[in-house]
GROMACS .gro file of C-alpha atoms in nm:
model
  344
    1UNK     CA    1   3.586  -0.171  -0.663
    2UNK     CA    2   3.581  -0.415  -0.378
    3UNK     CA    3   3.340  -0.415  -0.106
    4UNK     CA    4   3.603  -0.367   0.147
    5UNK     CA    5   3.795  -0.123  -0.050
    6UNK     CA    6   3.461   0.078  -0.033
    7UNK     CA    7   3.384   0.034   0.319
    8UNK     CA    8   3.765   0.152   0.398
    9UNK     CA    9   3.722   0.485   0.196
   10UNK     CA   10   3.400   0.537   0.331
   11UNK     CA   11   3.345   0.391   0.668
   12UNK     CA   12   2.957   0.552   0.677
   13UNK     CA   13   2.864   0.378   0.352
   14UNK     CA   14   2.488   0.211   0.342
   15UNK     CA   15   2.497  -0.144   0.215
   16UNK     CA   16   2.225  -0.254   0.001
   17UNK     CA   17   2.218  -0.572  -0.125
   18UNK     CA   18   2.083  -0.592  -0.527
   19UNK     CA   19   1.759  -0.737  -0.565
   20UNK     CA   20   1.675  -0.820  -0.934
   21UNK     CA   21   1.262  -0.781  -0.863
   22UNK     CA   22   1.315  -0.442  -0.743
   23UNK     CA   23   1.558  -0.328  -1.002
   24UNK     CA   24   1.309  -0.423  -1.293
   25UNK     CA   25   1.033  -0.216  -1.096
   26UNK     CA   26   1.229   0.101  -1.050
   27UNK     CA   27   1.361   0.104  -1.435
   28UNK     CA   28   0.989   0.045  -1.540
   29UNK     CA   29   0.927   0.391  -1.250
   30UNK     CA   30   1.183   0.555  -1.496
   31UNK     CA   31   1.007   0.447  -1.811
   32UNK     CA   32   0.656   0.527  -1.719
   33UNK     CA   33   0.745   0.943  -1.728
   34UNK     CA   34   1.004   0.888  -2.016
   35UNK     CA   35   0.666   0.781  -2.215
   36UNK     CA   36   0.533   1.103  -2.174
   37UNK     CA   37   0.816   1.205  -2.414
   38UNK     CA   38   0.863   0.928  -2.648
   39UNK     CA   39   0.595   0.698  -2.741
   40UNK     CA   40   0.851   0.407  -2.874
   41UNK     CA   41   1.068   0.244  -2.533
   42UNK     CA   42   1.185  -0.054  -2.462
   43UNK     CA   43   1.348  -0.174  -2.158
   44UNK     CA   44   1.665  -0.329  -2.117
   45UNK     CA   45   1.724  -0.479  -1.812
   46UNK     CA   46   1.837  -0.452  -1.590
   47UNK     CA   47   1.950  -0.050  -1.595
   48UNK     CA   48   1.888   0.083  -1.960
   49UNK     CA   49   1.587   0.232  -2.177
   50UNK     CA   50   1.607   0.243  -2.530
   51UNK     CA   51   1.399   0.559  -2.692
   52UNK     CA   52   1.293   0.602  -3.084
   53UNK     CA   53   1.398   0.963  -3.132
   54UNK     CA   54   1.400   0.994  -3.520
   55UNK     CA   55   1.028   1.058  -3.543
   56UNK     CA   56   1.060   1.300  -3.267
   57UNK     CA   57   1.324   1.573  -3.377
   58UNK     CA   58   1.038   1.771  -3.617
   59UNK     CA   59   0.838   1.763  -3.308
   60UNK     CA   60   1.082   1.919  -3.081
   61UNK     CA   61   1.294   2.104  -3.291
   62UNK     CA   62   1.563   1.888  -3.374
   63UNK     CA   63   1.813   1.633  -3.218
   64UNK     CA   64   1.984   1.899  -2.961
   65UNK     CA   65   1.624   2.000  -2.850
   66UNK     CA   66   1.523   1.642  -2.805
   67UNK     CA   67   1.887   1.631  -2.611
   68UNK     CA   68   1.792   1.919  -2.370
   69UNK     CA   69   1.430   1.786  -2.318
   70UNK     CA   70   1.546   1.441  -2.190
   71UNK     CA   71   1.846   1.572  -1.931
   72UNK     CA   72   1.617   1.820  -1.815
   73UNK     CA   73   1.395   1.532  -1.724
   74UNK     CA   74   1.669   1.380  -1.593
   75UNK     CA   75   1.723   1.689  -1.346
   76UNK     CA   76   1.404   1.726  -1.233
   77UNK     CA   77   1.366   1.339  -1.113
   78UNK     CA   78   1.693   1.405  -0.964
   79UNK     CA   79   1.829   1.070  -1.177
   80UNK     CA   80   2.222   0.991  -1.305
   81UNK     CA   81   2.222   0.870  -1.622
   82UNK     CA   82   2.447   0.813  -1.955
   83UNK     CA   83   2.276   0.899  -2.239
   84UNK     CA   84   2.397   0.857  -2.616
   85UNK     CA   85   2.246   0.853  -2.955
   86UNK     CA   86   2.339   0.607  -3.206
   87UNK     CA   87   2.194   0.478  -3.548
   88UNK     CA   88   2.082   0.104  -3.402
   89UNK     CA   89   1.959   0.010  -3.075
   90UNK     CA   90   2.298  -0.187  -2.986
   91UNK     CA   91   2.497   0.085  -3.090
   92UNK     CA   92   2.305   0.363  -2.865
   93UNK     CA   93   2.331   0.120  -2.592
   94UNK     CA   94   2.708   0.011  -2.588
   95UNK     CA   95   2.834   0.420  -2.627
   96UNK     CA   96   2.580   0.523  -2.326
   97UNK     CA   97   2.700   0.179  -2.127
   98UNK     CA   98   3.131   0.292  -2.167
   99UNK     CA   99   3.020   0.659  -2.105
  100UNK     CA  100   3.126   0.810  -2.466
  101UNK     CA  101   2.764   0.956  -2.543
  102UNK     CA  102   2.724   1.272  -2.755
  103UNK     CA  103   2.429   1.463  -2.899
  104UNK     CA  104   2.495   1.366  -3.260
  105UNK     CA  105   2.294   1.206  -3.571
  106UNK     CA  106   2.634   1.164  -3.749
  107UNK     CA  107   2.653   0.795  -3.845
  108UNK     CA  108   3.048   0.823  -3.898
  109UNK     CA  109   3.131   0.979  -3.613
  110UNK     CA  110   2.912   0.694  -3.443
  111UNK     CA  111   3.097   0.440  -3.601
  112UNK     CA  112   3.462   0.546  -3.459
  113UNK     CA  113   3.328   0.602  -3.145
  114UNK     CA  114   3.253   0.242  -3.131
  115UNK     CA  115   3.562   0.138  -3.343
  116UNK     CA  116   3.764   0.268  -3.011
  117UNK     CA  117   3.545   0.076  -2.766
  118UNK     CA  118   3.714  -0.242  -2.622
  119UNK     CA  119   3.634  -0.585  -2.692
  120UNK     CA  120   3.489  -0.611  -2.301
  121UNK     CA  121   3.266  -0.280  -2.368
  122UNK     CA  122   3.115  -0.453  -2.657
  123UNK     CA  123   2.956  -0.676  -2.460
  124UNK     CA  124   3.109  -1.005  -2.565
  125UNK     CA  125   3.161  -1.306  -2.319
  126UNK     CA  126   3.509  -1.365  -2.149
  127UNK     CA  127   3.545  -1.703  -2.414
  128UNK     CA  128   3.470  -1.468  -2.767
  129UNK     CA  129   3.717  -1.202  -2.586
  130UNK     CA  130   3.937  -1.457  -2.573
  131UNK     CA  131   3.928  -1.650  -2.905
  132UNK     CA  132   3.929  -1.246  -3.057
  133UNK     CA  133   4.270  -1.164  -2.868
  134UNK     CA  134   4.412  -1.477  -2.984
  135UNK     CA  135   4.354  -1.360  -3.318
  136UNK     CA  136   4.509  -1.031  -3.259
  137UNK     CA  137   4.215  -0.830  -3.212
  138UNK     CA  138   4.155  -0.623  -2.944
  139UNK     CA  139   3.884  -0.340  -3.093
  140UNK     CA  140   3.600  -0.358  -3.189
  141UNK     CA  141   3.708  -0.156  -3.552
  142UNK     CA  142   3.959  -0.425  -3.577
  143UNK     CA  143   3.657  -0.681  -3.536
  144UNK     CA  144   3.432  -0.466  -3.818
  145UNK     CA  145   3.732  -0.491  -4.037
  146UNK     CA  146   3.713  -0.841  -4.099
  147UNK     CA  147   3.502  -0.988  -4.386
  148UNK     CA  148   3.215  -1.140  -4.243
  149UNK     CA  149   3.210  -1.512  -4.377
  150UNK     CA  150   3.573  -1.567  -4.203
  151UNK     CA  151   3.423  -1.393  -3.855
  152UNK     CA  152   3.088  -1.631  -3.911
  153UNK     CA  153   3.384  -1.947  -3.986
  154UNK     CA  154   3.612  -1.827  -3.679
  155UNK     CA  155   3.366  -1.810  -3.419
  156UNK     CA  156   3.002  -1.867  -3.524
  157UNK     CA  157   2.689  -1.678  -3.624
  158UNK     CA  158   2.537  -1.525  -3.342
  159UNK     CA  159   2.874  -1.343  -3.276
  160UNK     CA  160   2.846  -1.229  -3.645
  161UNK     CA  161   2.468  -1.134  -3.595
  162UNK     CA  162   2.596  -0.921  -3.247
  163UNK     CA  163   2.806  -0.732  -3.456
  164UNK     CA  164   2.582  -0.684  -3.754
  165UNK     CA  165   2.323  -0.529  -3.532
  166UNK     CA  166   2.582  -0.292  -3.406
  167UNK     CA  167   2.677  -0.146  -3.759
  168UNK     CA  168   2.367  -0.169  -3.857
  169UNK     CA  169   2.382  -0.397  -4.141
  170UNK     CA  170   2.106  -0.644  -3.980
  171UNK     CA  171   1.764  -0.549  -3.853
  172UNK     CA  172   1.698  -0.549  -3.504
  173UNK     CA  173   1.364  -0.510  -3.404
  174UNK     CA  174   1.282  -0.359  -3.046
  175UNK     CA  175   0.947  -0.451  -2.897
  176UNK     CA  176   0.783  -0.128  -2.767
  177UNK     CA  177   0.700  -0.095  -2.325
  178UNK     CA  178   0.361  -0.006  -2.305
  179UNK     CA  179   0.241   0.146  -2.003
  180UNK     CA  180   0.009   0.007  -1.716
  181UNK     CA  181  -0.336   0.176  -1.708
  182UNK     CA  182  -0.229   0.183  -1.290
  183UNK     CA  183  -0.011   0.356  -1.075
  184UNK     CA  184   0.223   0.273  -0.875
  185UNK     CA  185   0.566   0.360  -0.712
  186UNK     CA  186   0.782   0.220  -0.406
  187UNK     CA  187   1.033   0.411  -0.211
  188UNK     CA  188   1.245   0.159   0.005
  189UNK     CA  189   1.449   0.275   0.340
  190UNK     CA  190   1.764   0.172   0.413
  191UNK     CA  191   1.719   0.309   0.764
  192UNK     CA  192   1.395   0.270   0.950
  193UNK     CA  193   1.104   0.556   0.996
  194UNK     CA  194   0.983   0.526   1.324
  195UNK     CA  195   0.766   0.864   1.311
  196UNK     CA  196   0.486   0.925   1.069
  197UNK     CA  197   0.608   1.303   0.976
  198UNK     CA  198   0.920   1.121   0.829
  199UNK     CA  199   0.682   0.957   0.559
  200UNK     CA  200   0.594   1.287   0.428
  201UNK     CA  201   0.885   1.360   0.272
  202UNK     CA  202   0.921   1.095   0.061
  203UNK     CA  203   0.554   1.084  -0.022
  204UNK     CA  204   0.544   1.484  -0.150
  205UNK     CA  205   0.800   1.314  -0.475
  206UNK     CA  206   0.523   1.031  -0.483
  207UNK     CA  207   0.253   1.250  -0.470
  208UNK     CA  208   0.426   1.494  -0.730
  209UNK     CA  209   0.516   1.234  -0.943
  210UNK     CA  210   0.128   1.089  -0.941
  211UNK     CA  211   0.031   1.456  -0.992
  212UNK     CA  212   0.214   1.456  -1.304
  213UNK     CA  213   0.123   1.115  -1.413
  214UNK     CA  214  -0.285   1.263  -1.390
  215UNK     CA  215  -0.235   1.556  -1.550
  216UNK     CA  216  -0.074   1.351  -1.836
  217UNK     CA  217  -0.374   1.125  -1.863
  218UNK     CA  218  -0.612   1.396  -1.833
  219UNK     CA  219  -0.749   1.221  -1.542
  220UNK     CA  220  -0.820   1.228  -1.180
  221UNK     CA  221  -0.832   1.004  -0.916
  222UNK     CA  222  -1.084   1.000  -0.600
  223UNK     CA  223  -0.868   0.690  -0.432
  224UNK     CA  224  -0.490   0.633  -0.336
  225UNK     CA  225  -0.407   0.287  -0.173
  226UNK     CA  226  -0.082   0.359   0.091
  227UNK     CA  227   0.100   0.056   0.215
  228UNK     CA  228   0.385   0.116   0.496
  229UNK     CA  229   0.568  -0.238   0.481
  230UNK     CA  230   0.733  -0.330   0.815
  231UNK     CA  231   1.030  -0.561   0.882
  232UNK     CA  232   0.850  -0.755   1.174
  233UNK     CA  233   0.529  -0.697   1.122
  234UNK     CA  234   0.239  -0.725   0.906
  235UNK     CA  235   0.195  -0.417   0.638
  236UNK     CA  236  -0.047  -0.152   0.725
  237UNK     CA  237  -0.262  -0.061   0.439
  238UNK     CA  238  -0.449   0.265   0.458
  239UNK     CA  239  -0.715   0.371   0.189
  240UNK     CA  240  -0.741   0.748   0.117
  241UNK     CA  241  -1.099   0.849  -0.003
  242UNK     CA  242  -1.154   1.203  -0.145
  243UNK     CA  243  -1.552   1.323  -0.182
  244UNK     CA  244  -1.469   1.436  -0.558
  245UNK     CA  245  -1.188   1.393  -0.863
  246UNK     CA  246  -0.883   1.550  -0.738
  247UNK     CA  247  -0.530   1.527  -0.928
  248UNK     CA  248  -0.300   1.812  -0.696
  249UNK     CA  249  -0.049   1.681  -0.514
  250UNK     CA  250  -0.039   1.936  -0.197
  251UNK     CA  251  -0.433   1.849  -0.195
  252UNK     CA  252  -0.315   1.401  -0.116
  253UNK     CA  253  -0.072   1.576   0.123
  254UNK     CA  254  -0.290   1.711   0.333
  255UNK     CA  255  -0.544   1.382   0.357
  256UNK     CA  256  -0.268   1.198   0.449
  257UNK     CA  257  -0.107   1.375   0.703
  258UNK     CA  258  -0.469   1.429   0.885
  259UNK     CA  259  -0.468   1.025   0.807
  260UNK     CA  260  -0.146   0.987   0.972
  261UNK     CA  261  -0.200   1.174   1.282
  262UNK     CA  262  -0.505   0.972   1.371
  263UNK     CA  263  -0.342   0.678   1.251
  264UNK     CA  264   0.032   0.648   1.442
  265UNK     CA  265   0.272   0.373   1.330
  266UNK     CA  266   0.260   0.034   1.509
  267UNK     CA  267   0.620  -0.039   1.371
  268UNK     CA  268   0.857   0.071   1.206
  269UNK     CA  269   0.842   0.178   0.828
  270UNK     CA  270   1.120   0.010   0.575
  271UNK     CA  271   0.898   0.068   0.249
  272UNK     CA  272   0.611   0.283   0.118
  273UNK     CA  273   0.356   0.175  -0.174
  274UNK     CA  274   0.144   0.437  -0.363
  275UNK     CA  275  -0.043   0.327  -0.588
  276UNK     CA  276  -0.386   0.468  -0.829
  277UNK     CA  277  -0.621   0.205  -1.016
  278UNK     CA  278  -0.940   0.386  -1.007
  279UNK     CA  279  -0.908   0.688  -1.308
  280UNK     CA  280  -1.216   0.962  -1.318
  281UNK     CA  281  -1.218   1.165  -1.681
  282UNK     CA  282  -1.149   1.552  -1.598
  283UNK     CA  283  -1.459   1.743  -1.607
  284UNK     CA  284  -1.399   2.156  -1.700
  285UNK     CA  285  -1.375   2.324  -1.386
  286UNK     CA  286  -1.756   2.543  -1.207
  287UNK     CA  287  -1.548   2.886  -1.187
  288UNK     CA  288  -1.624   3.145  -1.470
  289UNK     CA  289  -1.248   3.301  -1.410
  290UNK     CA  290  -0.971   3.121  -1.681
  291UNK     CA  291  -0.695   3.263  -1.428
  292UNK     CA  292  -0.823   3.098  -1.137
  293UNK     CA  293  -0.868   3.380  -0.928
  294UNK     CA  294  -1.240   3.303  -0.856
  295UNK     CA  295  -1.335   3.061  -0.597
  296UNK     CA  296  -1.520   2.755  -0.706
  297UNK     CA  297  -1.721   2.632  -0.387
  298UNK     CA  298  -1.788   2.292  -0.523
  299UNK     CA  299  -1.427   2.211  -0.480
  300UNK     CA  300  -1.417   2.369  -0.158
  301UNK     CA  301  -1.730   2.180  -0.097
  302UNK     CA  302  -1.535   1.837  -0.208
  303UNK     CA  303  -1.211   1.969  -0.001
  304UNK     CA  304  -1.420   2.007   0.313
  305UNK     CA  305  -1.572   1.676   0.304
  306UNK     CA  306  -1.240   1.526   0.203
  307UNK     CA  307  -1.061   1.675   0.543
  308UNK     CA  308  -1.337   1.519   0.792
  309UNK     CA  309  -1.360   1.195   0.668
  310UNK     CA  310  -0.970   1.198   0.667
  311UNK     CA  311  -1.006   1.311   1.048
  312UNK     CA  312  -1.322   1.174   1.143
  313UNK     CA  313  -1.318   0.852   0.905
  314UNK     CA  314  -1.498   0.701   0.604
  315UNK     CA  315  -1.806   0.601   0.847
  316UNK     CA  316  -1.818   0.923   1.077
  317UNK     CA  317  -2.018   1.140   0.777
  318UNK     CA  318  -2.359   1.085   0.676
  319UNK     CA  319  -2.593   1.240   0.406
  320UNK     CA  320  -2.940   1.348   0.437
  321UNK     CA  321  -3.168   1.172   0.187
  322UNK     CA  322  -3.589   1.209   0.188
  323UNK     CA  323  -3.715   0.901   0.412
  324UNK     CA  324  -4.075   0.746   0.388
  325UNK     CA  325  -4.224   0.755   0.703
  326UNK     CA  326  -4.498   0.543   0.859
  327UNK     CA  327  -4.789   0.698   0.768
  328UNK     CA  328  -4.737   0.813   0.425
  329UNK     CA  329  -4.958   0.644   0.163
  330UNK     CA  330  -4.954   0.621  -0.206
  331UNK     CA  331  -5.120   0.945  -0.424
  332UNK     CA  332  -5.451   0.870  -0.411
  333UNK     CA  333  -5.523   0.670  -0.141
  334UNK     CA  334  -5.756   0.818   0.120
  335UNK     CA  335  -5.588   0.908   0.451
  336UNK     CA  336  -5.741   0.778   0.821
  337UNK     CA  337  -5.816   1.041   1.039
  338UNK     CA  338  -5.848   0.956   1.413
  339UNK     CA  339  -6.111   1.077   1.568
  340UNK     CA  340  -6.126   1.255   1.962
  341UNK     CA  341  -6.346   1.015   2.162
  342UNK     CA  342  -6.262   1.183   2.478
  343UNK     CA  343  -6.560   1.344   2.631
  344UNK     CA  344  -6.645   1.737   2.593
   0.00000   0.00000   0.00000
C-alpha cells in the first residue's frame, strides 16, 4: 500500500520513518528472551529469528508443546508474528515470510506448501523471476521439478544452491546469536513526553522485562543506567543506586519515580535507555519462612536505604565507621597525664 493511500484511510496515522540501526536492535530485544527458550537462534535481518527446535520437543513435550510455548511468549510481549516450522532454515523462513505457517514436523506436507508459493515469495530477484517465467515457470514446485544440471546451465549456481537449501538437499549452516552479558532496551516516542509520570509507563515493561532477564541469569543487579534522549537537547543520564542486590521490578519502580520527582524534565522525552552491566550472583534469602510470609529486615534494611538516597541523593547518607582520635596511642605506649598546676 501507498503512503497516501494509507494516510487517506486513516487520516490519524503516525509516520515513522524505517531506520535500519534501530530495526537490528529491536529484533536482537526479541531474541534476547526467545534464548531463554531455545539455546540455538540466529538472526535474520532485518525482521526474522530462526530457532533449532528438534532438540527441544523431548524437552517440552513435543512439537505442539514447543508451538504453544513460543505464541504464548508471543502474547505476553504483546508481539505479531508469523511463525512456521519447516525441515531447513530457508524453508521455515519463506512459509512464516508468505504467512502459510503450521505446527507440523511433516516433511511432505512442507514440501507442497512451498511447491504453491510463488516465484516472488521465494525470494528470488526481479531478473531470475524473469528468466523463470520466460521458461514457463511460475512455482516454485515447477522450479523443484526440473533436473538440477539444466537449472545450474539455465541460470547459474547460486540460484541452484538457493533452491537446494530450500529442499534440503544442501547443507546450510546457521551461525548461532549469542547473547550480551548486558542489558539493555530502548523504547522510542513518536509523540513527545513532556511530564515525568508519562515515563513510568513504559518503564514498568522495561523494568518487567529486566526482571525477567535477572531471574533468568540467577542474578541481581545493584545499578540501572536511565537515559531520556531529547530532540533539542543534550540526553539526561540518571544513575539508579540500590544499597543491596535487588532483581523485582515494582522495587526499580519505586527508585525511579522518587528519582523523577526530584529530578523534573528539562525537555522533552523522544527515547528512553535502560540498561544493566553490573551482575551480583543471588545469595539465598535471611528469612527462615520458604513461603515468604516472614519479614526479612535486611532487605527492608537495603529498601530503606535505597528510598533516601533516591530522595535525598547518592551523597546525602553517611555511615558511621570507628575514627582514631588525637590522643590515642599505640598498645603499649605509656599515656601523658597532665598535671593541675593551679594553686590549692
Amino acid at each position: 500500500m501507498r503512503l497516501k493511500t494509507a494516510v487517506t484511510l486513516a487520516p490519524e496515522l503516525g509516520i515513522v520513518r524505517a531506520q535500519p540501526e534501530q530495526d537490528a536492535r529491536i529484533l536482537e530485544d526479541q531474541a534476547r528472551w526467545l534464548y531463554r527458550y531455545a539455546a540455538h537462534i540466529t538472526l535474520v535481518s532485518p525482521d526474522g529469528l530462526l530457532a533449532e527446535i528438534g532438540s527441544l520437543q523431548k524437552l517440552y513435550g513435543g512439537l505442539p508443546a514447543v508451538w504453544q510455548t513460543v505464541e504464548q511468549a508471543l502474547d505476553e510481549h504483546r508481539l505479531t508474528a508469523w511463525a512456521a516450522t519447516g525441515h531447513t532454515p530457508l524453508a521455515a523462513r519463506l512459509i512464516a515470510r508468505a504467512g502459510k505457517g503450521e505446527c507440523t514436523g511433516d516433511r511432505g506436507h512442507i514440501l507442497r506448501t512451498l511447491e504453491t508459493m510463488s516465484l516472488a515469495t521465494a525470494e528470488f530477484d526481479a531478473k531470475t523471476c524473469t528468466r523463470l517465467q520466460r521458461l514457463g515457470l511460475n512455482t516454485l514446485g515447477e522450479v523443484f521439478a526440473l533436473p538440477a544440471p539444466e537449472l545450474a546451465r539455465r541460470l547459474s549456481p547460486e540460484i541452484l544452491a538457493h533452491i537446494q537449501k530450500i529442499r534440503g538437499t544442501r547443507p546450510d549452516p546457521q551461525a548461532p546469536w549469542q547473547p550480551p552479558h548486558s542489558f539493555r532496551q530502548q523504547a522510542d516516542f513518536v509523540q513527545e513526553i513532556e511530564h515525568s509520570q508519562g515515563l513510568l509507563f513504559p518503564l514498568q515493561r522495561m523494568l518487567s522485562e529486566l526482571e525477567d532477564d535477572l531471574c533468568w541469569r540467577q542474578q541481581d543487579t545493584d545499578s540501572l543506567h536511565l537515559i531520556l534522549q531529547h530532540r533539542h537537547e543534550e540526553d539526561t543520564r540518571l544513575r539508579i543506586r540500590t544499597s543491596g542486590p535487588e532483581h523485582r521490578a515494582d522495587g526499580f519502580l519505586n527508585l525511579i519515580r522518587l528519582r523523577l520527582e526530584q529530578q523534573p524534565l528539562r525537555a522533552p522525552v523522544v527515547a528512553l535507555v535502560l540498561s544493566v552491566k553490573r551482575f551480583i550472583g543471588r545469595e539465598a534469602p535471611a528469612g527462615q519462612d520458604l513461603l515468604g510470609k516472614s519479614q526479612d529486615l535486611n532487605e527492608a534494611w537495603h529498601t530503606l536505604i535505597s528510598r533516601l538516597q533516591a530522595r535525598l541523593g547518592d551523597h546525602a547518607l553517611k555511615r558511621l565507621s570507628p575514627r582514631k582520635t588525637t590522643d590515642q596511642k599505640e598498645p603499649g605506649q605509656p599515656r601523658r597525664c597532665k598535671a593541675n598546676t593551679n594553686p590549692a
